[in-house]
């Protein structure tokens, strides 16, 4: 069967779900329009997983707009009119402005040429992974991997390693894994956690602060990275003695001193990050900062883009707006995010009745379920699915199902904590090429292979799931 034939089969099945789902009789307690939403969800999910992520998202929005209880005005307001969309566009542009400077390379070089990195082979490896984690908290995964790939290959070149060498394999796998971990540690320039927070806000009217999210996600990321190093040391067992006398000072020599333009761009980016994080952290000390929170999460990056566009250097703005829109904004992700926000809004719409039906049906079942089992199920589900499908599809599906189920559990489990965990775990993609673009890029580099990525990716999935359940959740539940 050709790829074209398979595509047509998936299209046919997807459209059948979307068109005829509304005609399937609804079970007692659910409105008929609930079946329409369920059919659209099933059809679009199939198309997302098998065909594409951009135009099916527009199809999702259009199909939901045809449902009487929702309408086009309502669905546009909850998709492109949603604050998340403009937030993402502006955040991508701010990150693009920073990535166009040598700053990310400068930070990476600083870590691997520091005195700590020179203490021994494992100190060097730890410094390299730490650089990825720290910078990745503020950069998108693909940009981060592209920045670090030539640095990793330069290290491999200096060590005169060959393809198939365990050290080279460890460096490339560790780079890919740390990129994924860093993407889950903060909502800054990372779509998945933002989407999870958006779904929670739509369903409950409540917000999860950036500071609250990072207070549990950052420790989980750090502990996970520490255990990743132990996995490499005691399971992969690379011969690291050749790293002992490695000299990477050539990377430092290639960097020019920081110029005024780079300093300006960095200062504005730091301002944006501060406006995101500080209000939720300082609200009890300085209540006045909550006024910033009330402006919404999109305000800081909008301000950042304006500043980048207004402030000039050598008679040119710090950010070329049209260039940033073309090269910096990941439009396929934006379009898909619109679709996922729309389906999430529709499925939690009180007039549709899906949430009410799920809560009433599952409350008797869940009342005797162990809270730790419920936490483990949603954590593992998000981690497993994100390693085989789109991260945004994962966060949409798992969050949309989790919110009513956790609410039906009667307070046994913290709903905002579970939602935050799902957002974080949706970024924890390690094992397979479809998981994230940089996983495929790592395998394509030739320094690692599919078998190694799957073996150590699955081991790391188990490690991160356990850390999240037994360390991450208690912290998140206490803070949210």
Coordinates of C-alpha atoms in Angstrom, one line a residue:
X1 CA 0.0 0.0 0.0
X2 CA 1.5 3.4 -1.0
X3 CA 1.7 6.4 1.3
X4 CA -0.8 8.2 -0.9
X5 CA -3.3 5.4 -0.5
X6 CA -2.8 5.2 3.3
X7 CA -3.3 9.0 3.4
X8 CA -6.6 8.7 1.6
X9 CA -7.8 6.0 3.9
X10 CA -7.0 8.0 7.0
X11 CA -8.7 11.0 5.4
X12 CA -11.9 9.0 4.7
X13 CA -12.0 7.6 8.2
X14 CA -11.3 11.0 9.8
X15 CA -14.1 12.7 7.8
X16 CA -16.5 9.9 8.6
X17 CA -16.0 10.5 12.3
X18 CA -16.3 14.3 11.9
X19 CA -19.4 14.2 9.7
X20 CA -21.4 11.3 11.2
X21 CA -20.3 11.4 14.8
X22 CA -23.3 13.7 15.6
X23 CA -25.7 11.1 14.4
X24 CA -24.7 8.4 16.8
X25 CA -27.3 8.3 19.6
X26 CA -26.0 10.0 22.8
X27 CA -26.0 7.9 26.0
X28 CA -28.3 9.0 28.9
X29 CA -27.0 12.2 30.5
X30 CA -25.2 13.6 27.5
X31 CA -26.6 16.1 24.9
X32 CA -26.6 15.0 21.3
X33 CA -24.1 17.8 20.5
X34 CA -21.7 16.0 22.8
X35 CA -21.5 13.2 20.3
X36 CA -20.8 15.7 17.6
X37 CA -17.8 17.1 19.6
X38 CA -16.6 13.5 20.4
X39 CA -16.8 12.6 16.7
X40 CA -14.8 15.7 15.7
X41 CA -12.3 15.0 18.4
X42 CA -11.8 11.4 17.1
X43 CA -11.6 12.4 13.5
X44 CA -9.2 15.3 14.0
X45 CA -7.1 13.3 16.4
X46 CA -6.7 10.6 13.7
X47 CA -5.7 13.2 11.1
X48 CA -3.2 14.8 13.6
X49 CA -1.5 11.5 14.2
X50 CA -1.4 10.3 10.6
X51 CA -1.7 13.1 8.1
X52 CA -0.7 16.6 9.3
X53 CA -1.0 19.0 12.2
X54 CA -1.8 22.3 10.5
X55 CA -4.8 22.2 8.2
X56 CA -6.6 19.5 10.3
X57 CA -6.5 22.1 13.1
X58 CA -8.3 24.6 10.9
X59 CA -10.8 21.8 10.0
X60 CA -11.3 21.2 13.7
X61 CA -12.1 24.9 14.3
X62 CA -14.5 25.0 11.3
X63 CA -16.3 21.8 12.3
X64 CA -16.8 22.9 15.9
X65 CA -18.1 26.3 14.6
X66 CA -21.0 24.4 13.0
X67 CA -22.3 23.1 16.3
X68 CA -25.2 25.3 17.4
X69 CA -24.3 25.6 21.0
X70 CA -20.8 26.8 20.1
X71 CA -21.0 28.8 16.9
X72 CA -18.2 30.4 14.9
X73 CA -17.9 33.5 17.1
X74 CA -17.4 31.4 20.2
X75 CA -14.9 29.0 18.6
X76 CA -12.8 31.8 17.2
X77 CA -12.8 33.5 20.6
X78 CA -11.5 30.3 22.1
X79 CA -8.9 29.5 19.4
X80 CA -7.2 32.4 17.6
X81 CA -8.9 34.9 19.9
X82 CA -7.4 33.1 22.9
X83 CA -4.7 34.8 24.8
X84 CA -2.4 31.8 24.3
X85 CA -2.1 32.3 20.6
X86 CA -0.8 35.9 20.7
X87 CA 1.3 34.8 23.7
X88 CA 3.0 32.0 21.7
X89 CA 3.6 34.2 18.6
X90 CA 5.3 37.0 20.6
X91 CA 7.2 34.5 22.7
X92 CA 8.6 32.8 19.6
X93 CA 9.7 36.2 18.3
X94 CA 11.4 37.1 21.5
X95 CA 13.2 33.8 21.5
X96 CA 14.2 34.3 17.9
X97 CA 15.7 37.7 18.7
X98 CA 17.9 36.1 21.4
X99 CA 18.8 33.1 19.2
X100 CA 20.2 35.5 16.5
X101 CA 22.9 36.7 18.9
X102 CA 25.9 34.7 20.1
X103 CA 24.5 34.6 23.6
X104 CA 23.4 30.9 23.6
X105 CA 26.7 29.8 22.2
X106 CA 28.4 32.0 24.8
X107 CA 26.6 30.3 27.7
X108 CA 27.2 26.8 26.3
X109 CA 31.0 27.6 25.9
X110 CA 31.1 29.0 29.4
X111 CA 29.8 25.8 31.0
X112 CA 32.2 23.4 29.2
X113 CA 35.3 25.6 29.6
X114 CA 34.6 26.4 33.3
X115 CA 37.0 25.3 36.1
X116 CA 34.4 22.7 37.2
X117 CA 34.4 21.1 33.8
X118 CA 38.2 20.6 33.9
X119 CA 38.1 18.6 37.2
X120 CA 37.6 15.3 35.4
X121 CA 35.7 13.3 32.6
X122 CA 32.4 13.1 34.4
X123 CA 32.7 16.8 35.6
X124 CA 33.0 17.7 31.9
X125 CA 29.9 15.6 30.9
X126 CA 27.9 17.0 33.8
X127 CA 28.9 20.6 32.8
X128 CA 27.9 19.9 29.2
X129 CA 24.4 18.5 30.2
X130 CA 24.0 21.4 32.7
X131 CA 24.6 23.9 29.9
X132 CA 21.8 22.3 27.9
X133 CA 19.4 22.2 30.9
X134 CA 20.0 25.9 32.0
X135 CA 19.8 27.4 28.5
X136 CA 16.9 25.1 27.5
X137 CA 14.8 26.7 30.3
X138 CA 14.5 29.8 28.1
X139 CA 14.8 28.5 24.5
X140 CA 12.6 26.3 22.3
X141 CA 13.8 22.7 21.9
X142 CA 14.6 22.8 18.2
X143 CA 16.6 26.0 18.5
X144 CA 18.4 24.6 21.5
X145 CA 19.4 21.4 19.8
X146 CA 20.6 23.3 16.7
X147 CA 22.8 25.5 18.9
X148 CA 24.3 22.6 20.7
X149 CA 24.7 20.1 17.9
X150 CA 27.8 21.7 16.4
X151 CA 29.3 22.1 19.9
X152 CA 28.7 18.4 20.6
X153 CA 30.2 17.4 17.2
X154 CA 33.2 19.7 17.9
X155 CA 33.8 17.9 21.2
X156 CA 33.5 14.5 19.4
X157 CA 36.0 15.7 16.8
X158 CA 38.5 16.9 19.4
X159 CA 38.3 13.5 21.1
X160 CA 38.8 11.8 17.7
X161 CA 35.8 9.5 18.4
X162 CA 34.3 7.2 15.8
X163 CA 30.7 6.4 15.1
X164 CA 29.6 3.7 17.4
X165 CA 31.8 4.8 20.2
X166 CA 30.0 4.8 23.6
X167 CA 31.2 8.2 24.6
X168 CA 29.9 9.8 21.3
X169 CA 26.7 7.9 21.7
X170 CA 26.3 9.2 25.3
X171 CA 27.0 12.8 24.3
X172 CA 24.4 12.8 21.5
X173 CA 21.8 10.9 23.5
X174 CA 22.4 13.1 26.6
X175 CA 22.0 16.2 24.5
X176 CA 18.7 15.1 23.0
X177 CA 17.3 13.9 26.4
X178 CA 18.4 17.1 28.2
X179 CA 16.8 19.2 25.5
X180 CA 13.5 17.4 26.2
X181 CA 13.8 17.7 29.9
X182 CA 14.5 21.4 29.7
X183 CA 11.4 21.9 27.6
X184 CA 9.3 20.7 30.5
X185 CA 11.0 22.7 33.2
X186 CA 9.5 26.1 32.4
X187 CA 6.6 27.5 30.4
X188 CA 9.0 30.1 28.8
X189 CA 9.2 29.4 25.0
X190 CA 7.6 26.0 25.5
X191 CA 4.2 25.3 24.1
X192 CA 3.1 22.2 26.0
X193 CA 3.0 23.5 29.6
X194 CA 1.3 26.7 28.3
X195 CA -1.4 24.6 26.6
X196 CA -2.0 22.6 29.8
X197 CA -2.4 25.7 31.8
X198 CA -4.8 27.1 29.2
X199 CA -7.0 24.0 29.3
X200 CA -7.1 24.2 33.1
X201 CA -8.1 27.9 32.9
X202 CA -10.8 27.2 30.4
X203 CA -12.3 24.3 32.4
X204 CA -12.1 25.9 35.9
X205 CA -11.6 29.7 35.5
X206 CA -8.5 29.4 37.7
X207 CA -4.9 30.1 36.8
X208 CA -1.6 28.2 37.4
X209 CA 1.2 30.7 37.9
X210 CA 4.6 30.4 36.2
X211 CA 6.4 30.4 39.5
X212 CA 4.1 27.6 40.9
X213 CA 4.8 25.5 37.8
X214 CA 8.6 26.0 37.9
X215 CA 8.8 25.4 41.6
X216 CA 8.0 21.7 41.0
X217 CA 9.1 21.2 37.4
X218 CA 12.7 22.6 37.9
X219 CA 13.5 20.2 40.8
X220 CA 12.1 17.3 38.8
X221 CA 14.2 18.2 35.8
X222 CA 17.4 18.6 37.8
X223 CA 16.9 15.2 39.6
X224 CA 16.0 13.5 36.3
X225 CA 19.2 14.8 34.7
X226 CA 21.3 13.6 37.7
X227 CA 19.8 10.1 37.4
X228 CA 20.3 10.2 33.6
X229 CA 24.1 10.6 34.3
X230 CA 23.9 7.6 36.6
X231 CA 22.1 5.6 34.0
X232 CA 24.9 6.4 31.5
X233 CA 27.6 5.7 34.0
X234 CA 26.4 2.3 35.3
X235 CA 24.4 0.9 32.4
X236 CA 25.9 2.3 29.2
X237 CA 29.4 2.3 30.9
X238 CA 31.4 4.4 28.4
X239 CA 35.2 4.6 28.7
X240 CA 35.5 8.3 29.6
X241 CA 39.3 8.4 30.3
X242 CA 39.9 10.0 27.0
X243 CA 37.9 13.1 28.1
X244 CA 40.4 13.6 31.0
X245 CA 42.7 16.0 29.1
X246 CA 40.2 17.4 26.5
X247 CA 40.9 21.0 25.5
X248 CA 37.9 22.9 24.2
X249 CA 39.4 26.4 24.7
X250 CA 39.3 26.8 20.9
X251 CA 35.5 27.2 21.3
X252 CA 36.1 30.1 23.6
X253 CA 38.6 31.8 21.3
X254 CA 36.0 31.8 18.5
X255 CA 33.6 34.0 20.5
X256 CA 33.9 37.8 20.2
X257 CA 33.3 40.0 23.2
X258 CA 29.7 40.8 24.0
X259 CA 28.5 43.9 22.0
X260 CA 26.0 46.5 23.1
X261 CA 23.3 45.0 20.8
X262 CA 23.6 41.6 22.4
X263 CA 23.4 43.2 25.8
X264 CA 20.2 45.1 24.9
X265 CA 18.5 42.0 23.5
X266 CA 19.5 40.0 26.6
X267 CA 18.3 42.7 29.0
X268 CA 14.9 42.9 27.3
X269 CA 14.6 39.1 27.3
X270 CA 15.4 39.0 31.0
X271 CA 12.7 41.7 31.6
X272 CA 10.2 39.5 29.9
X273 CA 11.2 36.4 32.0
X274 CA 11.0 38.5 35.2
X275 CA 7.5 39.7 34.4
X276 CA 6.4 36.1 33.9
X277 CA 8.0 34.6 37.0
X278 CA 8.3 37.2 39.8
X279 CA 4.6 38.1 40.3
X280 CA 3.6 34.5 41.4
X281 CA 6.7 34.2 43.5
X282 CA 6.4 37.6 45.2
X283 CA 2.7 37.9 45.6
X284 CA 2.8 37.2 49.3
X285 CA 5.7 39.6 49.9
X286 CA 4.6 42.4 47.5
X287 CA 0.9 42.1 46.8
X288 CA 1.1 45.0 44.3
X289 CA 2.8 42.7 41.8
X290 CA -0.5 40.8 41.3
X291 CA -1.5 43.7 39.1
X292 CA 1.0 42.4 36.6
X293 CA -0.6 38.9 36.8
X294 CA -4.0 40.4 36.0
X295 CA -2.7 41.7 32.7
X296 CA -2.3 38.1 31.5
X297 CA 0.6 36.0 30.4
X298 CA 0.7 37.6 26.9
X299 CA 1.6 41.0 28.2
X300 CA 5.4 40.4 28.9
X301 CA 6.2 38.9 25.4
X302 CA 4.1 41.6 23.7
X303 CA 6.1 44.2 25.6
X304 CA 9.3 42.4 24.6
X305 CA 8.4 42.4 20.9
X306 CA 7.5 46.1 21.1
X307 CA 10.8 47.0 22.7
X308 CA 12.7 44.9 20.2
X309 CA 10.9 46.6 17.4
X310 CA 11.3 50.2 18.8
X311 CA 14.9 50.1 20.1
X312 CA 17.4 50.5 17.4
X313 CA 21.1 49.7 17.0
X314 CA 23.1 51.1 14.1
X315 CA 19.8 52.6 12.8
X316 CA 18.2 49.2 12.6
X317 CA 15.6 47.7 15.1
X318 CA 16.8 45.0 17.4
X319 CA 14.2 42.7 15.8
X320 CA 13.1 42.8 12.2
X321 CA 9.4 42.1 12.7
X322 CA 8.6 40.7 9.3
X323 CA 11.7 38.5 9.5
X324 CA 10.8 37.3 13.0
X325 CA 7.3 36.4 11.8
X326 CA 8.7 34.4 8.9
X327 CA 11.7 32.7 10.5
X328 CA 11.0 32.9 14.2
X329 CA 7.3 31.9 14.6
X330 CA 6.5 28.2 14.3
X331 CA 3.3 28.6 12.4
X332 CA 2.4 24.9 12.2
X333 CA 2.6 24.8 16.0
X334 CA 0.4 27.9 16.2
X335 CA -2.3 26.5 13.9
X336 CA -2.3 23.2 15.8
X337 CA -2.4 25.0 19.1
X338 CA -5.5 26.8 17.9
X339 CA -7.2 23.5 17.0
X340 CA -6.3 21.9 20.3
X341 CA -7.5 24.9 22.3
X342 CA -10.8 24.8 20.4
X343 CA -11.4 21.1 21.0
X344 CA -10.5 21.5 24.7
X345 CA -12.9 24.4 25.0
X346 CA -15.7 22.5 23.2
X347 CA -15.2 19.3 25.4
X348 CA -15.5 21.3 28.6
X349 CA -18.4 23.5 27.4
X350 CA -21.2 23.1 30.0
X351 CA -23.9 23.2 27.2
X352 CA -22.3 20.3 25.4
X353 CA -22.4 18.1 28.5
X354 CA -19.4 15.9 28.0
X355 CA -17.7 16.9 31.2
X356 CA -20.9 16.5 33.2
X357 CA -21.5 13.1 31.7
X358 CA -17.9 11.9 32.5
X359 CA -18.1 13.2 36.1
X360 CA -21.4 11.6 36.8
X361 CA -20.5 8.3 35.2
X362 CA -17.0 7.9 36.7
X363 CA -17.6 9.3 40.2
X364 CA -18.8 5.9 41.5
X365 CA -15.8 4.2 40.0
X366 CA -13.2 6.6 41.2
X367 CA -14.3 7.0 44.8
X368 CA -12.4 3.8 45.8
X369 CA -9.4 4.4 43.5
X370 CA -6.0 5.0 45.2
X371 CA -4.8 8.6 44.7
X372 CA -1.3 7.4 43.9
X373 CA -2.7 5.1 41.2
X374 CA -4.5 8.0 39.6
X375 CA -1.4 10.2 39.7
X376 CA 0.7 7.3 38.2
X377 CA -1.8 6.6 35.4
X378 CA -1.9 10.2 34.1
X379 CA 1.8 10.7 34.4
X380 CA 2.7 7.4 32.6
X381 CA 0.0 8.0 30.0
X382 CA 1.4 11.4 29.1
X383 CA 5.0 10.2 29.1
X384 CA 4.2 7.1 26.9
X385 CA 2.0 8.9 24.4
X386 CA 4.3 11.8 23.9
X387 CA 7.0 9.4 22.9
X388 CA 4.9 8.0 20.0
X389 CA 2.8 10.9 18.9
X390 CA 2.7 14.7 18.7
X391 CA 3.4 16.4 22.0
X392 CA 0.5 18.8 21.5
X393 CA -1.9 16.0 20.7
X394 CA -0.7 14.3 24.0
X395 CA -1.3 17.4 26.1
X396 CA -4.7 17.9 24.5
X397 CA -6.0 14.4 24.9
X398 CA -4.6 13.6 28.4
X399 CA -5.5 17.0 29.9
X400 CA -9.0 17.0 28.5
X401 CA -9.7 13.6 30.0
X402 CA -7.8 14.2 33.2
X403 CA -9.6 17.3 34.4
X404 CA -13.1 15.9 34.7
X405 CA -11.8 12.6 36.0
X406 CA -9.7 14.3 38.7
X407 CA -12.6 16.5 39.6
X408 CA -14.8 13.4 39.9
X409 CA -12.4 11.9 42.3
X410 CA -13.7 14.4 44.9
X411 CA -10.5 16.2 45.9
X412 CA -8.4 13.1 46.4
X413 CA -5.9 14.4 43.9
X414 CA -4.9 18.0 43.1
X415 CA -6.3 19.0 39.7
X416 CA -3.8 21.8 38.9
X417 CA -0.9 19.6 40.0
X418 CA -2.0 16.8 37.6
X419 CA -2.5 19.3 34.8
X420 CA 0.9 20.8 35.3
X421 CA 2.5 17.3 35.4
X422 CA 0.8 16.4 32.1
X423 CA 2.1 19.6 30.5
X424 CA 5.6 18.8 31.7
X425 CA 5.5 15.1 30.7
X426 CA 4.3 16.1 27.2
X427 CA 7.8 17.5 26.7
X428 CA 9.6 14.4 28.0
X429 CA 10.0 12.8 24.6
X430 CA 13.1 10.6 24.4
X431 CA 12.6 7.3 22.7
X432 CA 11.4 7.4 19.1
X433 CA 12.0 9.7 16.0
X434 CA 8.3 10.9 16.0
X435 CA 8.5 12.1 19.6
X436 CA 10.2 15.4 18.8
X437 CA 12.1 16.8 15.8
X438 CA 15.4 16.9 17.7
X439 CA 15.2 13.2 18.6
X440 CA 15.1 12.4 14.8
X441 CA 17.9 14.9 14.3
X442 CA 20.0 13.2 17.0
X443 CA 19.6 9.8 15.3
X444 CA 20.2 11.4 11.9
X445 CA 23.6 12.8 13.1
X446 CA 24.9 9.2 13.0
X447 CA 26.5 9.5 16.5
X448 CA 23.7 7.5 18.0
X449 CA 21.1 5.1 16.6
X450 CA 17.5 4.2 16.9
X451 CA 18.1 1.2 19.0
X452 CA 20.1 3.1 21.6
X453 CA 17.6 5.9 21.7
X454 CA 14.8 3.5 22.3
X455 CA 16.6 1.4 24.9
X456 CA 17.9 4.4 27.0
X457 CA 14.8 6.5 26.2
X458 CA 12.5 3.9 27.7
X459 CA 14.7 3.5 30.8
X460 CA 14.7 7.3 31.2
X461 CA 10.9 7.4 30.7
X462 CA 10.6 5.0 33.7
X463 CA 13.0 7.1 35.8
X464 CA 11.2 10.4 35.1
X465 CA 7.8 8.9 35.7
X466 CA 8.8 7.7 39.2
X467 CA 10.5 11.0 40.0
X468 CA 7.4 12.9 39.0
X469 CA 5.0 10.7 40.9
X470 CA 6.9 10.5 44.2
X471 CA 8.7 13.9 44.2
X472 CA 7.1 16.2 41.6
X473 CA 3.5 15.7 42.5
X474 CA 3.8 16.3 46.3
X475 CA 5.6 19.6 45.6
X476 CA 3.1 20.6 43.0
X477 CA 0.1 19.7 45.2
X478 CA 1.5 21.7 48.1
X479 CA 2.0 24.8 46.0
X480 CA -1.2 24.8 43.8

